[in-house]
């Protein structure tokens, strides 16, 4: 695989208050070859207008505008088809990244010739929460694949860099909750090598309005029907079941 650059994919829906802050954290990165693909999922606020503004200002930013509201899974899959680089990254439009996020993970990925790079996730609690911010450890150096699955936010694509082919072959689920679980789980299992980066982290902002903070629903278990048939140890299956139940 050629490590030629990074395609940064950001699904957007009604994030006029947060999108520019997310983009500014990307502009602070000290890498050269990257593009940003912003997908508006029929927002009802000024999100599409903001995307068009940045698309006009920067030639490395591309906007995709869904014809109907289709969810993050569909948006990510559409962007993967348009991504020009072999390495892809996903950021939620109301989150932000550390200044060394890409340089640190990309360099470790190249050095180890890995298919996936993983860093920790710092959970940032916004208004309405009483919890304190906490760093979620997402792997370990020289760890096996199980250590990248058996943790609280294992299925998030946002703290990872991927070999694009893994997600072309194992796309995101569409039209269900937790649409990232089938794609990320399959990518981890089918990857040749994963490298863990303890030197940076992804900032995951919790908001009361987030879909992920809704009360547990049986819709979460729709994900089980979308998982590709792969040979998984019972410990992996158990960890996955716990994740969708209590995340």
Coordinates of C-alpha atoms in Angstrom, one line a residue:
X1 CA 0.0 0.0 0.0
X2 CA 1.2 3.5 -0.8
X3 CA 1.0 5.9 2.1
X4 CA 0.4 8.9 -0.1
X5 CA -1.8 11.2 2.1
X6 CA -4.9 11.3 4.2
X7 CA -8.6 11.7 3.1
X8 CA -10.4 13.2 6.1
X9 CA -14.2 12.4 6.0
X10 CA -16.7 14.4 8.1
X11 CA -20.4 13.7 8.0
X12 CA -22.4 16.7 8.9
X13 CA -26.0 17.2 10.1
X14 CA -27.2 20.4 11.8
X15 CA -23.8 21.3 13.2
X16 CA -23.6 25.0 12.4
X17 CA -22.4 25.7 16.0
X18 CA -19.6 23.2 15.9
X19 CA -18.3 22.6 12.4
X20 CA -15.9 25.5 12.1
X21 CA -14.3 24.6 15.4
X22 CA -13.8 21.1 14.1
X23 CA -12.2 22.4 10.8
X24 CA -9.9 24.8 12.7
X25 CA -8.5 21.9 14.6
X26 CA -7.6 20.2 11.3
X27 CA -6.0 23.3 9.9
X28 CA -3.6 23.3 12.8
X29 CA -2.2 19.9 11.7
X30 CA 1.4 19.8 10.6
X31 CA 0.9 17.4 7.6
X32 CA 0.9 18.4 3.9
X33 CA -0.9 15.9 1.8
X34 CA -4.5 15.7 2.9
X35 CA -8.0 16.5 1.7
X36 CA -11.2 17.1 3.6
X37 CA -14.6 15.7 2.4
X38 CA -17.6 17.3 4.1
X39 CA -21.0 15.5 3.6
X40 CA -24.1 17.5 4.4
X41 CA -27.0 15.2 5.2
X42 CA -29.8 17.6 4.3
X43 CA -29.3 19.8 7.4
X44 CA -32.0 22.3 8.3
X45 CA -29.7 24.9 9.7
X46 CA -26.7 26.7 8.0
X47 CA -24.4 23.7 7.9
X48 CA -24.6 23.5 4.0
X49 CA -23.8 27.2 3.7
X50 CA -20.7 26.8 5.9
X51 CA -19.5 23.8 3.8
X52 CA -19.9 25.8 0.6
X53 CA -18.0 28.7 2.1
X54 CA -15.0 26.5 3.0
X55 CA -15.2 24.6 -0.2
X56 CA -14.9 27.9 -2.1
X57 CA -12.0 29.1 0.0
X58 CA -9.9 25.9 0.0
X59 CA -9.1 23.7 -3.0
X60 CA -8.4 20.7 -0.7
X61 CA -12.0 20.8 0.7
X62 CA -14.8 19.0 -1.2
X63 CA -18.5 19.1 -0.3
X64 CA -21.0 16.4 -0.9
X65 CA -24.7 17.2 -0.5
X66 CA -27.1 14.2 0.0
X67 CA -30.4 14.4 -1.8
X68 CA -32.2 13.1 1.3
X69 CA -31.3 12.5 4.9
X70 CA -29.6 9.1 4.9
X71 CA -27.5 8.9 8.1
X72 CA -23.8 8.9 8.8
X73 CA -23.2 5.4 7.4
X74 CA -24.4 6.4 4.0
X75 CA -22.5 9.7 4.1
X76 CA -19.2 7.9 5.0
X77 CA -19.7 5.4 2.2
X78 CA -20.3 8.0 -0.4
X79 CA -17.2 9.9 0.7
X80 CA -15.1 6.7 0.6
X81 CA -16.0 6.5 -3.1
X82 CA -14.6 10.0 -3.7
X83 CA -11.5 9.8 -1.4
X84 CA -8.3 10.2 -3.5
X85 CA -5.8 9.0 -0.9
X86 CA -5.2 5.4 0.4
X87 CA -5.4 6.4 4.0
X88 CA -8.7 7.6 5.4
X89 CA -9.8 9.3 8.6
X90 CA -13.2 10.0 10.1
X91 CA -14.1 12.9 12.3
X92 CA -17.4 13.7 13.8
X93 CA -18.3 17.3 13.0
X94 CA -18.8 18.4 16.6
X95 CA -15.5 17.0 17.8
X96 CA -11.9 18.2 17.5
X97 CA -8.4 16.8 17.3
X98 CA -5.0 17.5 18.9
X99 CA -2.4 19.4 16.9
X100 CA -0.2 16.3 16.5
X101 CA -3.1 13.9 15.8
X102 CA -2.2 13.1 12.1
X103 CA 1.5 13.6 12.2
X104 CA 1.9 11.2 15.1
X105 CA -0.4 8.5 13.9
X106 CA 0.6 8.7 10.2
X107 CA 4.3 8.5 10.9
X108 CA 3.8 5.4 13.1
X109 CA 1.6 3.8 10.5
X110 CA 4.2 4.3 7.8
X111 CA 7.1 3.1 10.0
X112 CA 5.2 -0.1 11.0
X113 CA 3.6 -0.6 7.6
X114 CA 0.2 -1.0 9.4
X115 CA -3.3 -1.1 7.9
X116 CA -4.7 0.7 10.9
X117 CA -3.4 3.2 13.5
X118 CA -5.3 3.7 16.8
X119 CA -5.0 6.3 19.5
X120 CA -6.9 7.0 22.7
X121 CA -10.1 8.9 23.0
X122 CA -10.5 11.7 25.4
X123 CA -14.2 12.0 26.4
X124 CA -15.1 15.6 26.9
X125 CA -18.4 16.3 28.7
X126 CA -20.3 19.3 27.6
X127 CA -23.2 21.2 29.2
X128 CA -25.7 19.2 31.2
X129 CA -23.2 16.6 32.3
X130 CA -21.7 16.2 35.8
X131 CA -19.1 13.7 34.8
X132 CA -15.4 14.7 34.6
X133 CA -13.5 14.4 31.3
X134 CA -11.8 11.0 31.0
X135 CA -9.2 9.4 28.7
X136 CA -10.4 6.1 27.3
X137 CA -7.4 3.8 26.6
X138 CA -8.0 2.2 23.2
X139 CA -5.2 -0.3 22.9
X140 CA -1.6 -1.1 23.8
X141 CA 1.8 -1.2 22.2
X142 CA 2.4 -4.6 20.6
X143 CA -1.1 -5.6 21.6
X144 CA -3.2 -8.3 19.8
X145 CA -6.4 -7.5 17.9
X146 CA -8.6 -8.3 20.9
X147 CA -7.1 -5.3 22.9
X148 CA -8.4 -3.0 20.1
X149 CA -11.9 -4.5 20.4
X150 CA -12.3 -5.1 24.1
X151 CA -12.6 -1.4 25.2
X152 CA -15.5 1.0 25.7
X153 CA -15.2 2.9 22.4
X154 CA -13.6 0.2 20.2
X155 CA -16.1 0.6 17.3
X156 CA -15.4 4.3 16.8
X157 CA -13.8 5.1 13.5
X158 CA -12.7 8.5 14.7
X159 CA -9.6 7.6 16.7
X160 CA -8.2 5.6 13.8
X161 CA -6.5 5.8 10.5
X162 CA -7.5 3.1 8.0
X163 CA -6.2 1.5 4.8
X164 CA -9.1 2.7 2.6
X165 CA -9.5 -0.8 1.0
X166 CA -10.5 -2.3 4.3
X167 CA -13.6 0.0 4.4
X168 CA -14.3 -0.3 0.7
X169 CA -14.5 -4.1 1.2
X170 CA -16.4 -3.7 4.5
X171 CA -18.6 -0.6 4.2
X172 CA -20.5 1.2 6.9
X173 CA -24.0 -0.1 7.6
X174 CA -26.8 2.2 6.5
X175 CA -30.1 3.0 8.1
X176 CA -29.4 1.7 11.6
X177 CA -27.9 2.9 14.9
X178 CA -24.2 2.2 15.5
X179 CA -23.6 2.0 11.8
X180 CA -19.9 2.1 12.4
X181 CA -19.7 -1.2 14.4
X182 CA -19.8 -3.7 11.4
X183 CA -17.3 -1.8 9.4
X184 CA -14.8 -1.1 12.1
X185 CA -15.0 -4.6 13.7
X186 CA -14.5 -6.2 10.3
X187 CA -11.6 -3.9 9.4
X188 CA -9.8 -4.6 12.7
X189 CA -10.2 -8.4 12.3
X190 CA -9.2 -8.4 8.6
X191 CA -6.2 -6.0 8.9
X192 CA -2.7 -7.3 8.5
X193 CA -1.3 -5.1 11.2
X194 CA -2.5 -2.5 13.7
X195 CA -0.2 0.1 15.4
X196 CA -1.2 1.8 18.7
X197 CA -0.2 5.5 19.3
X198 CA -0.1 6.6 22.9
X199 CA 1.3 10.0 22.0
X200 CA -1.9 11.7 20.9
X201 CA -5.7 11.4 21.3
X202 CA -9.1 12.2 19.8
X203 CA -11.4 14.6 21.6
X204 CA -14.9 13.1 21.7
X205 CA -17.4 15.7 22.9
X206 CA -20.5 14.4 24.6
X207 CA -23.7 16.4 24.2
X208 CA -27.1 15.8 25.5
X209 CA -28.6 16.2 22.0
X210 CA -26.5 13.3 20.6
X211 CA -28.2 10.2 19.3
X212 CA -25.7 8.1 21.1
X213 CA -26.8 9.5 24.5
X214 CA -30.4 8.4 24.0
X215 CA -31.9 5.7 26.3
X216 CA -31.0 2.1 25.3
X217 CA -33.2 0.9 22.5
X218 CA -33.5 -2.5 20.8
X219 CA -32.6 -0.7 17.6
X220 CA -29.0 -1.0 18.7
X221 CA -29.2 -4.7 18.2
X222 CA -30.1 -4.2 14.5
X223 CA -26.3 -4.0 14.1
X224 CA -25.9 -7.7 14.7
X225 CA -27.6 -8.5 11.4
X226 CA -25.1 -6.4 9.5
X227 CA -21.9 -7.9 10.8
X228 CA -20.0 -9.8 8.0
X229 CA -19.5 -13.5 8.6
X230 CA -15.9 -13.8 9.9
X231 CA -14.3 -16.3 12.2
X232 CA -14.2 -14.6 15.6
X233 CA -13.0 -15.9 19.0
X234 CA -15.7 -16.1 21.6
X235 CA -13.9 -13.4 23.6
X236 CA -14.3 -11.0 20.7
X237 CA -18.0 -11.8 20.3
X238 CA -18.5 -11.3 24.0
X239 CA -16.7 -8.0 24.0
X240 CA -18.7 -6.8 21.0
X241 CA -22.0 -7.8 22.7
X242 CA -21.1 -5.9 25.8
X243 CA -20.2 -2.9 23.7
X244 CA -23.5 -2.6 21.9
X245 CA -25.5 -3.2 25.1
X246 CA -23.9 -0.7 27.4
X247 CA -22.3 1.9 25.1

